[in-house]
XYZ file of N, CA and C in Angstrom:
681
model
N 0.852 -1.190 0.000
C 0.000 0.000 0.000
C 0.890 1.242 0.000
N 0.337 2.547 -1.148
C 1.536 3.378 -0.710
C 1.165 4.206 0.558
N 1.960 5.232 0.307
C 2.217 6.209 1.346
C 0.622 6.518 1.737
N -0.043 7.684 0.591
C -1.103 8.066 0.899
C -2.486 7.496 1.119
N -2.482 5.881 0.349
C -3.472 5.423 0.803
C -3.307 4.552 2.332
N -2.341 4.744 2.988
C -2.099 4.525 4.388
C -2.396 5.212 4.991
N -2.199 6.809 4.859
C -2.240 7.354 5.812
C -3.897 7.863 5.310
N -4.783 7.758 4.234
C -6.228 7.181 4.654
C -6.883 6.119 5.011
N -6.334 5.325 5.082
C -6.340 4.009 5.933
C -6.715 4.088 7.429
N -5.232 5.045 8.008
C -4.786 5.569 9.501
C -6.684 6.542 9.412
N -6.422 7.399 8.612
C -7.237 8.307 8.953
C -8.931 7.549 8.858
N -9.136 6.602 8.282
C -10.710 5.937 8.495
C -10.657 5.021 10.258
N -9.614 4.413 10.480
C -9.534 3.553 11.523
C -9.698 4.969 12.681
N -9.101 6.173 12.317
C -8.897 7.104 13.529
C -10.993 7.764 13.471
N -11.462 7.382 12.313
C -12.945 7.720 12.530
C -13.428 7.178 13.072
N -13.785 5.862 12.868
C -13.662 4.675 13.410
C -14.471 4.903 15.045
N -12.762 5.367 15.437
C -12.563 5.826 16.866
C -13.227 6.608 17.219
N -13.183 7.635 16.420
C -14.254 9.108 17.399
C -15.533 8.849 17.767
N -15.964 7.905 16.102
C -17.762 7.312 16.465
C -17.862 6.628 17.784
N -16.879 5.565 17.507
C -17.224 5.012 19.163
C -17.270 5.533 20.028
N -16.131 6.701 20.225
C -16.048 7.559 21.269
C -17.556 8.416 21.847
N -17.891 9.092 20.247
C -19.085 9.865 20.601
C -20.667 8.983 21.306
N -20.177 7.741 20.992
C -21.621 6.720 21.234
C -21.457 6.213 22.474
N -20.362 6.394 23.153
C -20.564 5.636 23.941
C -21.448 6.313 25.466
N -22.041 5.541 26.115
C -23.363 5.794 26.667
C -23.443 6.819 28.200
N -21.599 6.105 28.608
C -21.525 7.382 29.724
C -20.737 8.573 29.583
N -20.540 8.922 28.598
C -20.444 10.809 28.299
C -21.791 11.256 28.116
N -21.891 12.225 28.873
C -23.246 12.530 28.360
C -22.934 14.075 27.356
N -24.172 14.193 26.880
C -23.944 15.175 25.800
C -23.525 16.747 26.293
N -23.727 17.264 27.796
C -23.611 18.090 28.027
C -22.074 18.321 28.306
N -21.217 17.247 28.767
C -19.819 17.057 28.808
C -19.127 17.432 27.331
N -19.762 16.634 26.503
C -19.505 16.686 24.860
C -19.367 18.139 24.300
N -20.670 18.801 24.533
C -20.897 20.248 24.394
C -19.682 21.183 24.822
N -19.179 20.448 26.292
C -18.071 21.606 27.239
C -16.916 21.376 26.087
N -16.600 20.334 25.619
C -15.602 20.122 25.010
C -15.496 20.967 23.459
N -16.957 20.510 23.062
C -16.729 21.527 21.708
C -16.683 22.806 22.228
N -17.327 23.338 22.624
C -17.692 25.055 23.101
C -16.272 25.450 23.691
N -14.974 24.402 24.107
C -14.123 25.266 24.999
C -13.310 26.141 24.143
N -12.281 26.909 25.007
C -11.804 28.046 24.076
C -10.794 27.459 23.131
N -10.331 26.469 23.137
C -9.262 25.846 22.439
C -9.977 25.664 20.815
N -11.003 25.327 21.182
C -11.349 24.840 19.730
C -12.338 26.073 19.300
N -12.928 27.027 20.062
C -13.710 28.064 19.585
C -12.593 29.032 19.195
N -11.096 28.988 19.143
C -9.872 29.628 18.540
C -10.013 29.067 17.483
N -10.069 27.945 17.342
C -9.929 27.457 16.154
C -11.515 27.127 15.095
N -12.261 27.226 15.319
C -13.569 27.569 14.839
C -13.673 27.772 13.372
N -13.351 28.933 13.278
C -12.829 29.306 11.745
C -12.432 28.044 10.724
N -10.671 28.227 11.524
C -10.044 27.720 10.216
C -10.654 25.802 10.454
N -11.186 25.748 11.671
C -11.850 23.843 10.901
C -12.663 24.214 10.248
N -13.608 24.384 9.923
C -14.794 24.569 8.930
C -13.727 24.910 7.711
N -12.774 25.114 7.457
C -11.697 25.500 5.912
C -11.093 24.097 6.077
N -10.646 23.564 7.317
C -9.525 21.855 7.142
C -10.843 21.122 7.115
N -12.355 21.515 7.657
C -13.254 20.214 6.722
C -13.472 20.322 5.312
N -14.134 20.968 5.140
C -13.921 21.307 3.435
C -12.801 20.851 2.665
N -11.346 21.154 2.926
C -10.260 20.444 2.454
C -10.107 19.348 2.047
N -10.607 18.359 3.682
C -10.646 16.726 3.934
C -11.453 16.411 2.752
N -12.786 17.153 2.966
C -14.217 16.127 2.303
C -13.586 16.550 0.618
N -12.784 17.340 0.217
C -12.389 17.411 -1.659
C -11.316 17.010 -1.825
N -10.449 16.225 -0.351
C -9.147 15.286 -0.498
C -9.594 13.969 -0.831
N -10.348 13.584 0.533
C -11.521 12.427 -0.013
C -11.846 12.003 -0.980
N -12.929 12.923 -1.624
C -13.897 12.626 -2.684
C -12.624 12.561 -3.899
N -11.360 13.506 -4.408
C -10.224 13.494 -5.042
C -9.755 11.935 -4.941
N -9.809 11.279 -3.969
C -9.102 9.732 -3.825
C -9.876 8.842 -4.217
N -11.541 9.464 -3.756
C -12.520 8.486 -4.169
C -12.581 8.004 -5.469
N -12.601 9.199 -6.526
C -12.650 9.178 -7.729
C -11.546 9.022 -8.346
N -10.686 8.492 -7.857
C -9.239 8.217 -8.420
C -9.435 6.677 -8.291
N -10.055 5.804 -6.999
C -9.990 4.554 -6.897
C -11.438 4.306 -8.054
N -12.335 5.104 -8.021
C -13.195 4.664 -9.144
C -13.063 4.628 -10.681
N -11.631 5.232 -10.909
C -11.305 5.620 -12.381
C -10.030 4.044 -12.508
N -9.510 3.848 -11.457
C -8.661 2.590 -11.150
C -9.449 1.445 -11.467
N -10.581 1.560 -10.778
C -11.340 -0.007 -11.224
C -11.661 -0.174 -12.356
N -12.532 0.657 -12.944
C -12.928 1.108 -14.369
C -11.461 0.555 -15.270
N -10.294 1.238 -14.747
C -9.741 0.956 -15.884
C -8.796 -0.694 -16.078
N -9.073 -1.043 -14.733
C -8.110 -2.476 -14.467
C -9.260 -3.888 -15.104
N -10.645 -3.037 -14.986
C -11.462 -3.845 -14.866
C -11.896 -4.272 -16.567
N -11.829 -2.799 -17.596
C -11.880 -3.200 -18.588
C -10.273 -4.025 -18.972
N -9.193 -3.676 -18.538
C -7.609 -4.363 -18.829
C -8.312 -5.853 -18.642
N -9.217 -6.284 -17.754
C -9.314 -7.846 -17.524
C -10.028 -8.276 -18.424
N -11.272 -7.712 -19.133
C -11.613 -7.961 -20.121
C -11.790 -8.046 -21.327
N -10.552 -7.280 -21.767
C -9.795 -7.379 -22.735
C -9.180 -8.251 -22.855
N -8.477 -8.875 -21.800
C -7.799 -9.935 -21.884
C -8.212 -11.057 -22.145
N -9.350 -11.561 -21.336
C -10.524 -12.789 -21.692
C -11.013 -12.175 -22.521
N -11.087 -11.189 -23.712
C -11.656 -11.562 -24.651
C -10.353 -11.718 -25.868
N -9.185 -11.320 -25.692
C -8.166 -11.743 -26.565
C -7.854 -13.018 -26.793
N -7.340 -13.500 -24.986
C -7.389 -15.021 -24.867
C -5.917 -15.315 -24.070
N -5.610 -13.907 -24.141
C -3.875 -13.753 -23.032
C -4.281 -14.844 -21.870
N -3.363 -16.026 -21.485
C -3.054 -16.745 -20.629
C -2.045 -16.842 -19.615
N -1.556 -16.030 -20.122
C 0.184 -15.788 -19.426
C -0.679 -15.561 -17.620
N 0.365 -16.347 -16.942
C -0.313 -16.559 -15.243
C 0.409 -15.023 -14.583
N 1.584 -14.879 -15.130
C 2.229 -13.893 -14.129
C 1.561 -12.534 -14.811
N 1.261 -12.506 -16.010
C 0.151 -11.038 -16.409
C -1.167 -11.291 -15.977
N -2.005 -12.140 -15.487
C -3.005 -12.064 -15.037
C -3.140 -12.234 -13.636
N -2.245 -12.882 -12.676
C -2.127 -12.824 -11.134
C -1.236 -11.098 -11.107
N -0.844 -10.144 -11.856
C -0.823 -8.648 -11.973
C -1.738 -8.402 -12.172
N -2.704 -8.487 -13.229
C -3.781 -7.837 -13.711
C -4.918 -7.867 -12.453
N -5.357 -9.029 -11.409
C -5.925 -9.294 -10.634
C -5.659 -8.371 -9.299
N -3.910 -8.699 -8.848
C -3.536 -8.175 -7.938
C -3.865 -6.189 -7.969
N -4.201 -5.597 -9.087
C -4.263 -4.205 -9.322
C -5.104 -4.174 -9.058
N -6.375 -4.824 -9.717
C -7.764 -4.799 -9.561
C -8.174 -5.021 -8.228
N -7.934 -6.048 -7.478
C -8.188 -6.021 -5.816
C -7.529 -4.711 -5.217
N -6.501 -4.307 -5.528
C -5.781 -3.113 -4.433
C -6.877 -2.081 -5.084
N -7.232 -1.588 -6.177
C -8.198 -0.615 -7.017
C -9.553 -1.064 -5.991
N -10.149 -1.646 -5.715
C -11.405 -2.303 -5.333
C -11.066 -1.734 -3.329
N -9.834 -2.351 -2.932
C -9.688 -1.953 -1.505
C -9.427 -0.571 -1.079
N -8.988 0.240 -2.215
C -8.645 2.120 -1.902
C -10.338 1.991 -2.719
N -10.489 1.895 -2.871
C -12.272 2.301 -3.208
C -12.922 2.501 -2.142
N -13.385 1.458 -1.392
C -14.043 1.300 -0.028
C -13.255 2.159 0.850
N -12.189 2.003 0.865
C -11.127 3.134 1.768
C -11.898 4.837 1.444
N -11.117 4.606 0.766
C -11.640 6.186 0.286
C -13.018 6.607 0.865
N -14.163 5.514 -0.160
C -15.610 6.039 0.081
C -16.030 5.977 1.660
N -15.617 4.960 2.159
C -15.921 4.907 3.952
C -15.126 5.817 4.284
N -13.815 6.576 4.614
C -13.744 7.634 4.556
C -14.175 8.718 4.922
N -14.677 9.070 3.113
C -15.474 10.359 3.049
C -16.851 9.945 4.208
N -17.322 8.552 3.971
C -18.962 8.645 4.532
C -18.854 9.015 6.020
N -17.888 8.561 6.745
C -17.716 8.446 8.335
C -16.983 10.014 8.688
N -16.688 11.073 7.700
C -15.919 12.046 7.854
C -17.419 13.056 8.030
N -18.651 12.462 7.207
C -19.371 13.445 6.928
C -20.593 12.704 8.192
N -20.610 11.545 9.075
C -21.188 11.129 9.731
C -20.681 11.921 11.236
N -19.371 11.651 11.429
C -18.725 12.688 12.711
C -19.708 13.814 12.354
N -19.078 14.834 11.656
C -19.498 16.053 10.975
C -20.767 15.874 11.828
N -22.098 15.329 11.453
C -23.344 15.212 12.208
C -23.721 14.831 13.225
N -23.096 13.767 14.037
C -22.840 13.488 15.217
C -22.367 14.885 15.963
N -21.630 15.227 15.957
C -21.138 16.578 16.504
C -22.043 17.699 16.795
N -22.821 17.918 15.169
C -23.786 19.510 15.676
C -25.170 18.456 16.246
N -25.262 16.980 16.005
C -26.566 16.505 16.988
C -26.172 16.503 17.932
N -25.245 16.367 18.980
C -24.892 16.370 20.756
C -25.175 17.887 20.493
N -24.260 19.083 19.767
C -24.451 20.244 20.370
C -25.662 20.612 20.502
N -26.746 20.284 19.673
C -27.883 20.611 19.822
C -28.585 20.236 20.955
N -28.145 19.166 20.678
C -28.900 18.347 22.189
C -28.779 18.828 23.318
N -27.497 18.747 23.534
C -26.963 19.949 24.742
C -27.516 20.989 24.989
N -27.567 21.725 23.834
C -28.588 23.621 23.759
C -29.973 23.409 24.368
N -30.907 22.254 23.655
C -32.334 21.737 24.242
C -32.162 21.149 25.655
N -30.838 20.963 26.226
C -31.549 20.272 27.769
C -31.343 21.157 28.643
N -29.925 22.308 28.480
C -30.046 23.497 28.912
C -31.449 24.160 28.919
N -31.964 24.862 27.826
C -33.096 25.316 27.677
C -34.490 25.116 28.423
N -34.568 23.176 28.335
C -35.596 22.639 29.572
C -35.198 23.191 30.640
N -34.038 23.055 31.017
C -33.545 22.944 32.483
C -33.833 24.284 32.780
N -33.558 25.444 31.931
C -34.184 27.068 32.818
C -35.517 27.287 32.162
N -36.308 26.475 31.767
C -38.080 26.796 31.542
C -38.304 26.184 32.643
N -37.857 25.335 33.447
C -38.395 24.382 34.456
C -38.270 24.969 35.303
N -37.054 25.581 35.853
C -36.757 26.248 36.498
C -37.619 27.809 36.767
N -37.902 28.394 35.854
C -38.679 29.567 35.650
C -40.014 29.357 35.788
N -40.656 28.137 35.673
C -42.088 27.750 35.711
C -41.990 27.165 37.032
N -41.072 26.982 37.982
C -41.083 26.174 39.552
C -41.092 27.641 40.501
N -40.145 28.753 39.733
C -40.032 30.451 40.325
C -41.492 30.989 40.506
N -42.007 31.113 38.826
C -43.104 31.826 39.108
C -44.416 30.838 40.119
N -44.265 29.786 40.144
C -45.458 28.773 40.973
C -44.981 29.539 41.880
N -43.652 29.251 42.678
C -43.970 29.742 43.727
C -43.993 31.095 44.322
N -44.084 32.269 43.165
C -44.174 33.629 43.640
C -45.648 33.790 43.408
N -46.067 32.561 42.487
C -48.317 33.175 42.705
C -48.378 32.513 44.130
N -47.953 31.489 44.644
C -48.264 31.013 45.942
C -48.160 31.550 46.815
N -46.956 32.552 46.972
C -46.771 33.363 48.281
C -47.834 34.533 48.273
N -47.883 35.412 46.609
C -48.823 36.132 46.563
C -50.280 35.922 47.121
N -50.444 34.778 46.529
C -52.036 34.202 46.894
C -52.086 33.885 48.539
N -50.996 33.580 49.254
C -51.539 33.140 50.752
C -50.414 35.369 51.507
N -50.375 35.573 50.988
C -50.113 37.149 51.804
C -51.487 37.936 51.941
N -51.935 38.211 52.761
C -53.262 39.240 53.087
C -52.887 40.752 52.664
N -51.748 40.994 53.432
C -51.342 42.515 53.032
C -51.252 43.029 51.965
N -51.370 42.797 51.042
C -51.400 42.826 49.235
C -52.854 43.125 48.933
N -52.479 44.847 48.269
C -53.579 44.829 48.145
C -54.532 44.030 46.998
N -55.961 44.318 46.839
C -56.420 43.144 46.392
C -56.459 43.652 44.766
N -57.153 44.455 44.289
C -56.815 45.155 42.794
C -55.429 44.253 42.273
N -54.243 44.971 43.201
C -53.395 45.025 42.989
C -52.730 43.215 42.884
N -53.156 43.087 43.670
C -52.839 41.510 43.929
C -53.523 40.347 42.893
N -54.396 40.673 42.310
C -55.347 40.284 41.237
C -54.738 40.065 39.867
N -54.236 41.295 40.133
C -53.608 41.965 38.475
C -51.763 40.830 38.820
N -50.852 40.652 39.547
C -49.858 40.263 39.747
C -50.062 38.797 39.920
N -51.242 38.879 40.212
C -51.178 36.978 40.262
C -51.809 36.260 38.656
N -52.840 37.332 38.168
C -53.024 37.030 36.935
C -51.614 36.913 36.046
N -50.587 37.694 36.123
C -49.568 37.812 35.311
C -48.737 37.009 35.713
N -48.438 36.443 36.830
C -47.759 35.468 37.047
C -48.164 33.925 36.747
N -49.508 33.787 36.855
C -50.207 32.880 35.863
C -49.787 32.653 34.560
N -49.762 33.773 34.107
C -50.042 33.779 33.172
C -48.407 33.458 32.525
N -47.377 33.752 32.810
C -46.061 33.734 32.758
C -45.283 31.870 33.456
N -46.682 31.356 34.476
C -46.249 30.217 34.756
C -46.898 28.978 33.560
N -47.812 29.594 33.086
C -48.592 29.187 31.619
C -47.830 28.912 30.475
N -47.249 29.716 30.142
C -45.980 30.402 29.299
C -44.541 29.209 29.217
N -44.270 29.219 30.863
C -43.144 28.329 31.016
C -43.214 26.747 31.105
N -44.448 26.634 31.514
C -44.661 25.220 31.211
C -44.985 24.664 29.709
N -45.513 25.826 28.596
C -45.352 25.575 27.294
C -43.941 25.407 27.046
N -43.216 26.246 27.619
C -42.315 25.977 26.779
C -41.429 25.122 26.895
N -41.345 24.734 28.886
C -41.355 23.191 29.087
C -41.121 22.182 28.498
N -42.488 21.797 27.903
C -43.314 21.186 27.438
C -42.523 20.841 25.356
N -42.164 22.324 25.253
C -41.802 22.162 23.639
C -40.656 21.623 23.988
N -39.940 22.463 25.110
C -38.141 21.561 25.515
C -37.753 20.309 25.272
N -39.308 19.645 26.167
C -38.695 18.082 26.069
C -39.412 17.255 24.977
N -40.163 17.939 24.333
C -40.383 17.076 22.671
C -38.959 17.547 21.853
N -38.713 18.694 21.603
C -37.589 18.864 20.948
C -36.295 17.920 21.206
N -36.376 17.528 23.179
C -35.068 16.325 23.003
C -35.392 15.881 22.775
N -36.507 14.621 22.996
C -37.086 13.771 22.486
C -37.072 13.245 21.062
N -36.869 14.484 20.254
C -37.053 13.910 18.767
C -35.502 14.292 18.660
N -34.429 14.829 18.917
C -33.349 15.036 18.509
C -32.480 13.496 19.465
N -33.312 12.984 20.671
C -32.685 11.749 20.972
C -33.065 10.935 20.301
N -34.253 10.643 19.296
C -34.757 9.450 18.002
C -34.168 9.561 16.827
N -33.507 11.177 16.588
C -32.878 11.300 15.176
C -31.829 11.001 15.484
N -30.544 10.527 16.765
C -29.213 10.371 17.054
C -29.599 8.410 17.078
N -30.436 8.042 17.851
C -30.887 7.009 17.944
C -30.803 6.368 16.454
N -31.315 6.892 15.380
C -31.357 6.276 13.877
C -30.669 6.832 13.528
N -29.498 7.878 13.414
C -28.013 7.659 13.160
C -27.455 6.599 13.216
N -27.356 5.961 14.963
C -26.612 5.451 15.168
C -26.888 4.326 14.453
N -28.527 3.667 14.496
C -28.906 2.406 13.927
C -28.342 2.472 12.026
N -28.514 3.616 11.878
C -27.777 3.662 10.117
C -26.541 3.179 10.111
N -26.180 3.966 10.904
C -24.312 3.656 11.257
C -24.342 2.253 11.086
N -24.611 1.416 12.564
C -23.878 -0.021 12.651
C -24.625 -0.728 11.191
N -26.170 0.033 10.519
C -26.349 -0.946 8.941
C -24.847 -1.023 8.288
N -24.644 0.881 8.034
C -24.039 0.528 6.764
C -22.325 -0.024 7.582
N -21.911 -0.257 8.275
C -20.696 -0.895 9.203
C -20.858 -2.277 8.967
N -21.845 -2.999 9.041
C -22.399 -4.393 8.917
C -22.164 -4.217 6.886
N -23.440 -3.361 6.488
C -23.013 -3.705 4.259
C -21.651 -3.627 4.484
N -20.517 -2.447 5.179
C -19.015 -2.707 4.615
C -18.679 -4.039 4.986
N -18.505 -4.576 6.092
C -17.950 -5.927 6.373
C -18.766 -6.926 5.172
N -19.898 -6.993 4.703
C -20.615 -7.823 3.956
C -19.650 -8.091 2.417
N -19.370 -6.477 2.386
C -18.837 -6.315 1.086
C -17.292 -6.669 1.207
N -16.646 -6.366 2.150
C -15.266 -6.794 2.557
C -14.925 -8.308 2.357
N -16.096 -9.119 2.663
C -15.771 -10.233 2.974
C -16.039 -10.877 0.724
N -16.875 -10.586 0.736
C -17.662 -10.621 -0.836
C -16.269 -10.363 -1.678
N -15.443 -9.349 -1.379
C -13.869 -9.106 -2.497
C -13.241 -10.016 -2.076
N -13.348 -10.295 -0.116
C -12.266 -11.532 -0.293
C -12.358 -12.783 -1.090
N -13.729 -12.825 -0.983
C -14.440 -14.161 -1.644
C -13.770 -14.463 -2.780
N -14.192 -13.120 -3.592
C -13.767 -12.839 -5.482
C -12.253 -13.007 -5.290
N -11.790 -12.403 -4.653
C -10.266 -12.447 -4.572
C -9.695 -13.954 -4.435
N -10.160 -14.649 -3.444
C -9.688 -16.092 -3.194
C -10.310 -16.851 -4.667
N -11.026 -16.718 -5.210
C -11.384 -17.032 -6.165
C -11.034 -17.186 -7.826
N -10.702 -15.914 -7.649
C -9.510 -15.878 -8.541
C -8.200 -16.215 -8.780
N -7.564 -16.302 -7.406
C -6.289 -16.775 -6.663
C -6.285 -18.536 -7.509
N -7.926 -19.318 -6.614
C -8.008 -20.051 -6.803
C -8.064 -20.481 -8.554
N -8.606 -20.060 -9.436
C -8.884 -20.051 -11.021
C -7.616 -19.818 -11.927
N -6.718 -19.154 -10.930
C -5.178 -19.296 -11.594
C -4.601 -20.367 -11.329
């Protein structure tokens, strides 16, 4: 393998890693959040959003280099079975190109896919994070105002006009916070079902790569074997 398709190799196994990292069940998302939000990386803010962009047209540049490789090893093989070339040491070459063309393929494309899966994993915790904050001071603000109509409502000295009009508005403001409550925790709710079927996409298409991994070895031993 050369140089550069190693060190995308290094760089899919190091994705690999982060997914697991981000899935796993005792970080919770608000920890996750401290980490993106700290100042180290809000310095750097900017220029990642310029080194992602880079990655994802280094990527897709390799992708389409291993897809122009197969294409072209793949018609070289059938040219050959249709000439009638037998020679073993030009066709255990011709084979051996075509499998390495076929393995920087999947490299490449898993890759790009798990580069642009982080990518979403990332702004779904931050979000998530933003919505449980958010519950957490509507709840808080709807537990305040309960208990400032309660004190209002059991004080005598208040006058009553006056006391009427302040407890209506605090009603009316504890009304308010329990809506919005209320929207808080549907909003996690559906942003914990859309991370939830991430993840279930994830381990599919993790399961099709191994399916397909095993399917070239197949072809590969196969051919091995037919020589």
């Amino acid at each position: 393998m050369s140089i550069h398709w190693t060190l995308i190799a290094g760089f899919l196994y190091a994705e690999i890693g982060v997914i697991l990292l981000l899935l796993v069940p005792f970080i919770s998302t608000r920890m996750w959040n401290k980490v993106f939000k700290s100042r180290f990386l809000r310095g750097l803010e900017s220029q990642l959003i310029y080194y992602f962009y880079v990655l994802v047209a280094i990527l897709i540049l390799f992708f389409l280099d291993a897809i122009r490789e197969m294409q072209k090893y793949s018609s070289e093989e059938q040219h050959s079975k249709t000439v009638g070339m037998s020679h073993l040491d030009t066709q255990m070459q011709m084979h051996m190109r075509l499998f390495r063309a076929q393995r920087n393929f999947y490299i490449a494309g898993f890759a790009l896919f798990l580069f642009l899966v982080i990518k979403k994993l990332v702004s779904l915790i931050s979000a998530n994070a933003g919505l449980q904050v958010a519950k957490e001071a509507a709840i808080k603000q709807a537990e305040s105002a309960s208990r400032a109509a309660e004190s209002l409502m059991t004080t005598p000295s208040v006058d009553e006009s006056t006391g009427t009009a302040d407890i209506k508005d605090l009603t009316e403001a504890l009304e308010k916070a329990k809506k919005e409550a209320v929207t808080a925790k549907k909003d996690v709710a559906s942003m914990k079902s859309q991370s939830e079927s991430l993840a279930k996409e994830f381990d599919r298409l993790m399961g099709e790569k191994d399916r397909l991994e095993r399917k070239v070895n197949i072809m590969g031993d196969g051919d091995k074997k037919d020589d």
